[in-house]
mmCIF file of C-alpha atoms in Angstrom:
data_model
loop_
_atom_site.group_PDB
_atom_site.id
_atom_site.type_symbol
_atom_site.label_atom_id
_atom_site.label_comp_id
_atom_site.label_asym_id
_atom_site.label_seq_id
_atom_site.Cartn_x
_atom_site.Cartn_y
_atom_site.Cartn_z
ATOM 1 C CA UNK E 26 20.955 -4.225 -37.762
ATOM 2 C CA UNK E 27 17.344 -3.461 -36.787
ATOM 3 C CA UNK E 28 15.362 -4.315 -39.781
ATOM 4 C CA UNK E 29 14.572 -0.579 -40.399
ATOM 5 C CA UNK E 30 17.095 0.937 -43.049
ATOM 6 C CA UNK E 31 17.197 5.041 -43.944
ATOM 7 C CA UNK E 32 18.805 6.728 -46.603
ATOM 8 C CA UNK E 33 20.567 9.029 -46.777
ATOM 9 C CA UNK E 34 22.673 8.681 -43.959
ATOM 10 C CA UNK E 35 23.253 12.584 -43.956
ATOM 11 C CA UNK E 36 21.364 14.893 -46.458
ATOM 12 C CA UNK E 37 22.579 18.533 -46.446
ATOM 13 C CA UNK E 38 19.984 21.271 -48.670
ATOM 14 C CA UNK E 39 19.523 24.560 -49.114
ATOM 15 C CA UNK E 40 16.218 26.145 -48.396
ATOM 16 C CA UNK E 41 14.966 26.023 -51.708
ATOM 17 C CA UNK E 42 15.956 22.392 -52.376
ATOM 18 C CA UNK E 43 13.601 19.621 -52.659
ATOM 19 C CA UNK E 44 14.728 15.999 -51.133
ATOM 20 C CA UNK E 45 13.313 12.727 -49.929
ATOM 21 C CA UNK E 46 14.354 11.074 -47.076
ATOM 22 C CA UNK E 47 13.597 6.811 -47.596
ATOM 23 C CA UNK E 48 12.790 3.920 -45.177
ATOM 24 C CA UNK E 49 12.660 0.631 -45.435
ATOM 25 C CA UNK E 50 11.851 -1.585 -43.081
ATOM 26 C CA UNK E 51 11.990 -5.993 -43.617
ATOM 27 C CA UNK E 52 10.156 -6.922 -40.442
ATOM 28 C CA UNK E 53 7.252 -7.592 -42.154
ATOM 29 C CA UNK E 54 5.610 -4.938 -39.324
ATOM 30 C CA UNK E 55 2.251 -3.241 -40.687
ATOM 31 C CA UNK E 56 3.030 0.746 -38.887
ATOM 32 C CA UNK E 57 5.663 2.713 -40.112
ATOM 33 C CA UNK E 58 6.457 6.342 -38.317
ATOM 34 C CA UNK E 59 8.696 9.355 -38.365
ATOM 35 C CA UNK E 60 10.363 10.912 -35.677
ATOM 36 C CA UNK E 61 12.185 14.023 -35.116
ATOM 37 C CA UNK E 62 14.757 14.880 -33.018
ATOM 38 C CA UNK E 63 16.567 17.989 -32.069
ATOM 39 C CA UNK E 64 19.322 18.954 -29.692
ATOM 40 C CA UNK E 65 17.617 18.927 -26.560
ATOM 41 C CA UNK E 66 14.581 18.070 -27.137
ATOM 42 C CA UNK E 67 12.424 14.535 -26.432
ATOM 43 C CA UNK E 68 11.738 12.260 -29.452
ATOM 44 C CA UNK E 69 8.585 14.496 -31.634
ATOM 45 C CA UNK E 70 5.855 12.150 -33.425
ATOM 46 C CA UNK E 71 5.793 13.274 -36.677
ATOM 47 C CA UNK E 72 3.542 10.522 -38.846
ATOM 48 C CA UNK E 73 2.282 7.305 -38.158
ATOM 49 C CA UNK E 74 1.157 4.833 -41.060
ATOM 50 C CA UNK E 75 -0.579 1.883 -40.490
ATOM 51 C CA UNK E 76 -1.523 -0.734 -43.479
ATOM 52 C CA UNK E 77 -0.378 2.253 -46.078
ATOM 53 C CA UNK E 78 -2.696 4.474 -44.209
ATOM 54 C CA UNK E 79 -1.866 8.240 -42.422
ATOM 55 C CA UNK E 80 -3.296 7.544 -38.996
ATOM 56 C CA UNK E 81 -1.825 10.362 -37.605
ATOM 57 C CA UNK E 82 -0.252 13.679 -38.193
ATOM 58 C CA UNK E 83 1.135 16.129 -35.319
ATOM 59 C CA UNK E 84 0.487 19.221 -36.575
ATOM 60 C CA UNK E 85 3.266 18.735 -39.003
ATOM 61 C CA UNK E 86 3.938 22.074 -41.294
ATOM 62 C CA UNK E 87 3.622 21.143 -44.644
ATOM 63 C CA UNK E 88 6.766 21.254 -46.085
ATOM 64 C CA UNK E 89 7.148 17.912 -44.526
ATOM 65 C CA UNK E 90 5.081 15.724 -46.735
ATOM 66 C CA UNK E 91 5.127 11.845 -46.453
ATOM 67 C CA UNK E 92 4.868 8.818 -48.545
ATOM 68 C CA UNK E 93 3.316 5.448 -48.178
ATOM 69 C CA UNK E 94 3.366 3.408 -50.921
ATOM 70 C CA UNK E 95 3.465 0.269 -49.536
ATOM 71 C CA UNK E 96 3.673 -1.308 -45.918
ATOM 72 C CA UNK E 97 7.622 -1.896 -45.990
ATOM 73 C CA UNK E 98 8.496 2.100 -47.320
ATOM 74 C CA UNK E 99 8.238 5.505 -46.104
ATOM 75 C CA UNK E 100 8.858 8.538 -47.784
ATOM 76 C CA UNK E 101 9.617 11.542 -46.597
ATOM 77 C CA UNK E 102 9.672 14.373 -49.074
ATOM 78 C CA UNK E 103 11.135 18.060 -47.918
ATOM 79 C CA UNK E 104 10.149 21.409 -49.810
ATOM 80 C CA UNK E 105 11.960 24.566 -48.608
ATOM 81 C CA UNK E 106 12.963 23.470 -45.240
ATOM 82 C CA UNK E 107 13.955 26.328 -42.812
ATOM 83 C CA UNK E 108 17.416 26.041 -40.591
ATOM 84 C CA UNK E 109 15.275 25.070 -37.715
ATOM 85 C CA UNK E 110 14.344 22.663 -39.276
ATOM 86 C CA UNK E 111 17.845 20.739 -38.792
ATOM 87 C CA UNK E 112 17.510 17.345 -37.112
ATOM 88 C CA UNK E 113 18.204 13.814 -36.841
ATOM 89 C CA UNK E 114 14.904 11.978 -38.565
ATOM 90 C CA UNK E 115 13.933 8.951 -37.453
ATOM 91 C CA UNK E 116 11.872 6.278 -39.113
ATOM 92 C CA UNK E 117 10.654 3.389 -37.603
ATOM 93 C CA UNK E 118 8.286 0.383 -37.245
ATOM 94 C CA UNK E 119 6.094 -1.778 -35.260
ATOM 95 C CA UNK E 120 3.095 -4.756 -36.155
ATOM 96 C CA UNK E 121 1.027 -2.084 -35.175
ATOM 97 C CA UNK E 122 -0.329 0.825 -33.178
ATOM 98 C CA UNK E 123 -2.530 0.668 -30.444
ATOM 99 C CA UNK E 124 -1.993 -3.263 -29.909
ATOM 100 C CA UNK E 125 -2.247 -4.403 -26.964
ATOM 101 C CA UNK E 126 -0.158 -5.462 -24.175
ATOM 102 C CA UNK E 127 -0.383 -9.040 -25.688
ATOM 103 C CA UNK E 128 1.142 -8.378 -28.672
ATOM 104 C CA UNK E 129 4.270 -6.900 -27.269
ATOM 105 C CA UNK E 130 4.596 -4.233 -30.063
ATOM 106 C CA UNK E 131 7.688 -3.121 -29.934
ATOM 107 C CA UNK E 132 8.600 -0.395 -32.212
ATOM 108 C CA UNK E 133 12.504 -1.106 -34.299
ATOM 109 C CA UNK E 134 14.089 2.438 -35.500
ATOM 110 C CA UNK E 135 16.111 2.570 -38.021
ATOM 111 C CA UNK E 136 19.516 4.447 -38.117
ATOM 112 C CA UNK E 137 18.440 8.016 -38.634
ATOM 113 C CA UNK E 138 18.847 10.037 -41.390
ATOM 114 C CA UNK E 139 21.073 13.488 -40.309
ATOM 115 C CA UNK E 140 19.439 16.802 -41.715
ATOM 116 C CA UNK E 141 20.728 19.840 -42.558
ATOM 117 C CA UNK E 142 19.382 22.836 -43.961
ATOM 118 C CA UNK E 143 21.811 25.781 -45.132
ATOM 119 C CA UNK W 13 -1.642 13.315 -22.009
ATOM 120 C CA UNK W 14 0.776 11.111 -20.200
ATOM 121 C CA UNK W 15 4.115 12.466 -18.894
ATOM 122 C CA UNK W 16 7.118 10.583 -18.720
ATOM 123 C CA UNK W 17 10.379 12.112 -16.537
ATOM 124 C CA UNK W 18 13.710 10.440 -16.806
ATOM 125 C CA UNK W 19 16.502 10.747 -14.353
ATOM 126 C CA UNK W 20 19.099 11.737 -13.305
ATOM 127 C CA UNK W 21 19.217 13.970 -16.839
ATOM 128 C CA UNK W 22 23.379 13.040 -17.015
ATOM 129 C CA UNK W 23 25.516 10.210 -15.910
ATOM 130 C CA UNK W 24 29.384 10.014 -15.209
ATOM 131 C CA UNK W 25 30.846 7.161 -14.559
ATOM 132 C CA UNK W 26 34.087 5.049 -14.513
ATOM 133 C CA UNK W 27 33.996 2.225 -16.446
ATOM 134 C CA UNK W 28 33.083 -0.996 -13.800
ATOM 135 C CA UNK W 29 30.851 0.656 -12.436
ATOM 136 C CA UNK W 30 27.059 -0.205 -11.660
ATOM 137 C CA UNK W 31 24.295 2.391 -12.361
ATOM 138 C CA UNK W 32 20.326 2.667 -12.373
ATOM 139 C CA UNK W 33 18.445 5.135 -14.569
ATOM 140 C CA UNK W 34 14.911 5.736 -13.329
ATOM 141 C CA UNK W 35 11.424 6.653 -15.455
ATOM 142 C CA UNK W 36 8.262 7.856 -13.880
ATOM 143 C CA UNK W 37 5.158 7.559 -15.755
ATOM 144 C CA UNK W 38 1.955 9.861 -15.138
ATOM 145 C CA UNK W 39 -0.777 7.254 -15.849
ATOM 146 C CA UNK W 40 -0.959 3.594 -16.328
ATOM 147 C CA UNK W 41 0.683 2.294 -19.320
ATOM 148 C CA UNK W 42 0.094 -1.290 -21.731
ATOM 149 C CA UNK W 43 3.428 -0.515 -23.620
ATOM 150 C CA UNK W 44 7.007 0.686 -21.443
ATOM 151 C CA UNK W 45 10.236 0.378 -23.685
ATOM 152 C CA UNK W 46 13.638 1.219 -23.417
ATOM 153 C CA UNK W 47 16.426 2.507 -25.883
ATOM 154 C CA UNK W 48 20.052 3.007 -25.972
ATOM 155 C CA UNK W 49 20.661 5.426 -28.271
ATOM 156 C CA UNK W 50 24.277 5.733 -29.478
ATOM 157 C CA UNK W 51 26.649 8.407 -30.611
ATOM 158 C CA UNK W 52 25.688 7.775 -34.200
ATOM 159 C CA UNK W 53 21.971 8.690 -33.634
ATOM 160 C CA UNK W 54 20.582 4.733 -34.100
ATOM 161 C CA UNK W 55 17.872 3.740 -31.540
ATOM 162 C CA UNK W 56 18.322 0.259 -30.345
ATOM 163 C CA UNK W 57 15.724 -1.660 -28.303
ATOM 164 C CA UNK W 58 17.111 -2.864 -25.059
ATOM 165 C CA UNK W 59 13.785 -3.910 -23.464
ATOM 166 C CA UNK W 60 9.950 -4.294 -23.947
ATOM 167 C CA UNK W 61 8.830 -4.261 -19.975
ATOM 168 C CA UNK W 62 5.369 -3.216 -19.366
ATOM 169 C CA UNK W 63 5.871 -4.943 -16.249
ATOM 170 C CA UNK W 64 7.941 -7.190 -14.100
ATOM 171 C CA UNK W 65 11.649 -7.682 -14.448
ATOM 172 C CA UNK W 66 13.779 -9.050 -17.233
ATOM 173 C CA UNK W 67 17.335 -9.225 -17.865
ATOM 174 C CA UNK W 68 19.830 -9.154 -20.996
ATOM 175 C CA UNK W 69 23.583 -9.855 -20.173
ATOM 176 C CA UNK W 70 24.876 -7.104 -17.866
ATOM 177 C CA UNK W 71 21.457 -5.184 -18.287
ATOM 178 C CA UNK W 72 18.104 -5.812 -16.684
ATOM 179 C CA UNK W 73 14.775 -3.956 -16.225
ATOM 180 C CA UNK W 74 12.017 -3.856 -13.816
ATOM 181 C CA UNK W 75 8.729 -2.407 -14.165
ATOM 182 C CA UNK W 76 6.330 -1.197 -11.367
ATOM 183 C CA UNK W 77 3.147 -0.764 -13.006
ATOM 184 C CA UNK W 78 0.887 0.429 -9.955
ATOM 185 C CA UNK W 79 3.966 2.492 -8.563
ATOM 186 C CA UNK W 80 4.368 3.759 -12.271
ATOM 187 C CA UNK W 81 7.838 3.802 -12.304
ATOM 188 C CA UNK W 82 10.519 1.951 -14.486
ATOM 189 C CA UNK W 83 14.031 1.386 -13.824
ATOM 190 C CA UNK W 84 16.752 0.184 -16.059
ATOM 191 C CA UNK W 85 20.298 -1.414 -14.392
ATOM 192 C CA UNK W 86 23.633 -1.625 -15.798
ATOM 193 C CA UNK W 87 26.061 -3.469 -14.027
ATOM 194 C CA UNK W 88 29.504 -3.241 -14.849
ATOM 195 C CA UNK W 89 29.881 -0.384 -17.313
ATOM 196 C CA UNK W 90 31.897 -0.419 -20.492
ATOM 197 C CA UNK W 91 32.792 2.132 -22.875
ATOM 198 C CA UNK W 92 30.142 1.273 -25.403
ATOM 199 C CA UNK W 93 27.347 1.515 -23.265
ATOM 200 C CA UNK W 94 27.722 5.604 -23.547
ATOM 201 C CA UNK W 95 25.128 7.500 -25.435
ATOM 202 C CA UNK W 96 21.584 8.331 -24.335
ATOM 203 C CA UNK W 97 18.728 6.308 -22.666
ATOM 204 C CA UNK W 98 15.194 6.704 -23.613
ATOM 205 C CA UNK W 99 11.929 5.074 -21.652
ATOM 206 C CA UNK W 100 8.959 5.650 -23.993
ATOM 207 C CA UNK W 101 5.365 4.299 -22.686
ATOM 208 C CA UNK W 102 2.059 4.268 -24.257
ATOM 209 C CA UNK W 103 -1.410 4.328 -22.057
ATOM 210 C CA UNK W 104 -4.107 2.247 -22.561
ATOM 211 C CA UNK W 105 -6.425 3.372 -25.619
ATOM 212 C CA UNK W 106 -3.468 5.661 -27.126
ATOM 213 C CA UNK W 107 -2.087 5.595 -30.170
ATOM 214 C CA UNK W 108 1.813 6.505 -30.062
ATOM 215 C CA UNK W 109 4.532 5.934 -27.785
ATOM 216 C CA UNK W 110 5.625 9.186 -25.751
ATOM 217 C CA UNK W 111 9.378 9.549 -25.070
ATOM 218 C CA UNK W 112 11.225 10.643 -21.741
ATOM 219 C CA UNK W 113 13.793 13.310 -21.983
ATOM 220 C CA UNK W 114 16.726 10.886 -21.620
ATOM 221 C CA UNK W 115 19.350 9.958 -19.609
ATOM 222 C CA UNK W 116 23.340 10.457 -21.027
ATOM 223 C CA UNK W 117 25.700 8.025 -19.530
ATOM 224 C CA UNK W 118 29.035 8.830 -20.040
ATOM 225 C CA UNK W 119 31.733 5.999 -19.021
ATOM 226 C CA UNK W 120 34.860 6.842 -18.609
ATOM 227 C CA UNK W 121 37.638 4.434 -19.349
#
């Protein structure tokens, strides 16, 4: 147990489905983040929040769209994914980005959320 | 930006065994972790090591900032400590954590 909780565990959708993936995180840490991950592939940066606030977004398409509505959740809503688009999504947390080394901000992940998209 | 390399990329192993996974790191960093990623996708901090050595049980981790190199050592390998092995650093003035390619360690039983 990490502090950082996702649902759903696994989410299977078709393309033209709409779905939210949820985090929750009771660390009382102030940045939230998603992460992708595909087969092969290093951990992508997908959105970092810090203090409810989108601090960063890599060049994420659109049909990814997420959620802040509070410093403890994360939303992450999906609107006709592609089959590439097929992952393991990570959420996680930390106090904070761009602390610094005194802090020790280390970022907790929470158990990933398994995508499909049929 | 920075580039972090990971090796060796895979990892067999009885189980007993000792083994050292390695990261290099293009640029100095303020922020080195490492995760143990299991078969069921969870990340799980094993270390926060910018620098200097610390130890957990039958794992430990030493950091060479100036030499820009990280390496993490498990001694006597079990069956649970299978999965994948990230390093992820972040440089001074940046905002995210950049993640190595990983290392799979398979032990066998």
């Amino acid at each position: 147990e990490t502090g950082v909780t996702q649902t759903p565990r696994h989410l299977v959708m078709g393309m033209t489905n709409k779905k939210s993936l949820k985090c929750e995180q009771h660390l009382g840490h102030n940045a939230m983040y998603w992460y992708k991950q595909s087969a092969k592939k290093p951990l992508e940066l997908m959105f970092v929040y810090n203090f409810k606030e989108q601090t960063e977004n890599n060049s994420v398409p659109s049909r990814f769209s997420p959620e802040c509505p509070n410093s403890s959740h994360l939303f992450l809503h999906l609107h006709t994914l592609q089959p590439e688009d097929s992952a393991l999504y990570l959420c996680a947390s930390s106090q904070g980005p761009g602390i610094d080394i005194s802090s020790g901000n280390t970022i907790y992940f929470g158990e990933g959320s398994w995508l499909t998209v049929v | 930006g920075i580039q972090v390399e990971q090796s060796p990329p895979d990892l067999i192993l009885q189980e007993g065994a000792n083994s050292t996974l390695r990261c290099n790191f293009s640029d100095s960093v303020n922020n080195l972790q490492w995760f143990h990623q299991n078969p069921w996708g969870q990340l799980i901090n094993l270390f926060y090591i910018p620098s200097g050595t610390k130890q957990n049980g039958r794992l430990s981790a030493t950091t060479v900032a100036t030499e820009r190199y990280s390496l993490l050592y498990i001694s006597s390998s079990q069956t649970t400590d299978s999965g994948v092995y990230f390093c992820a650093v972040k440089s001074q003035g940046a905002q995210k954590l950049v993640f190595g390619q990983g290392t799979r360690l398979t032990i066998n039983p």
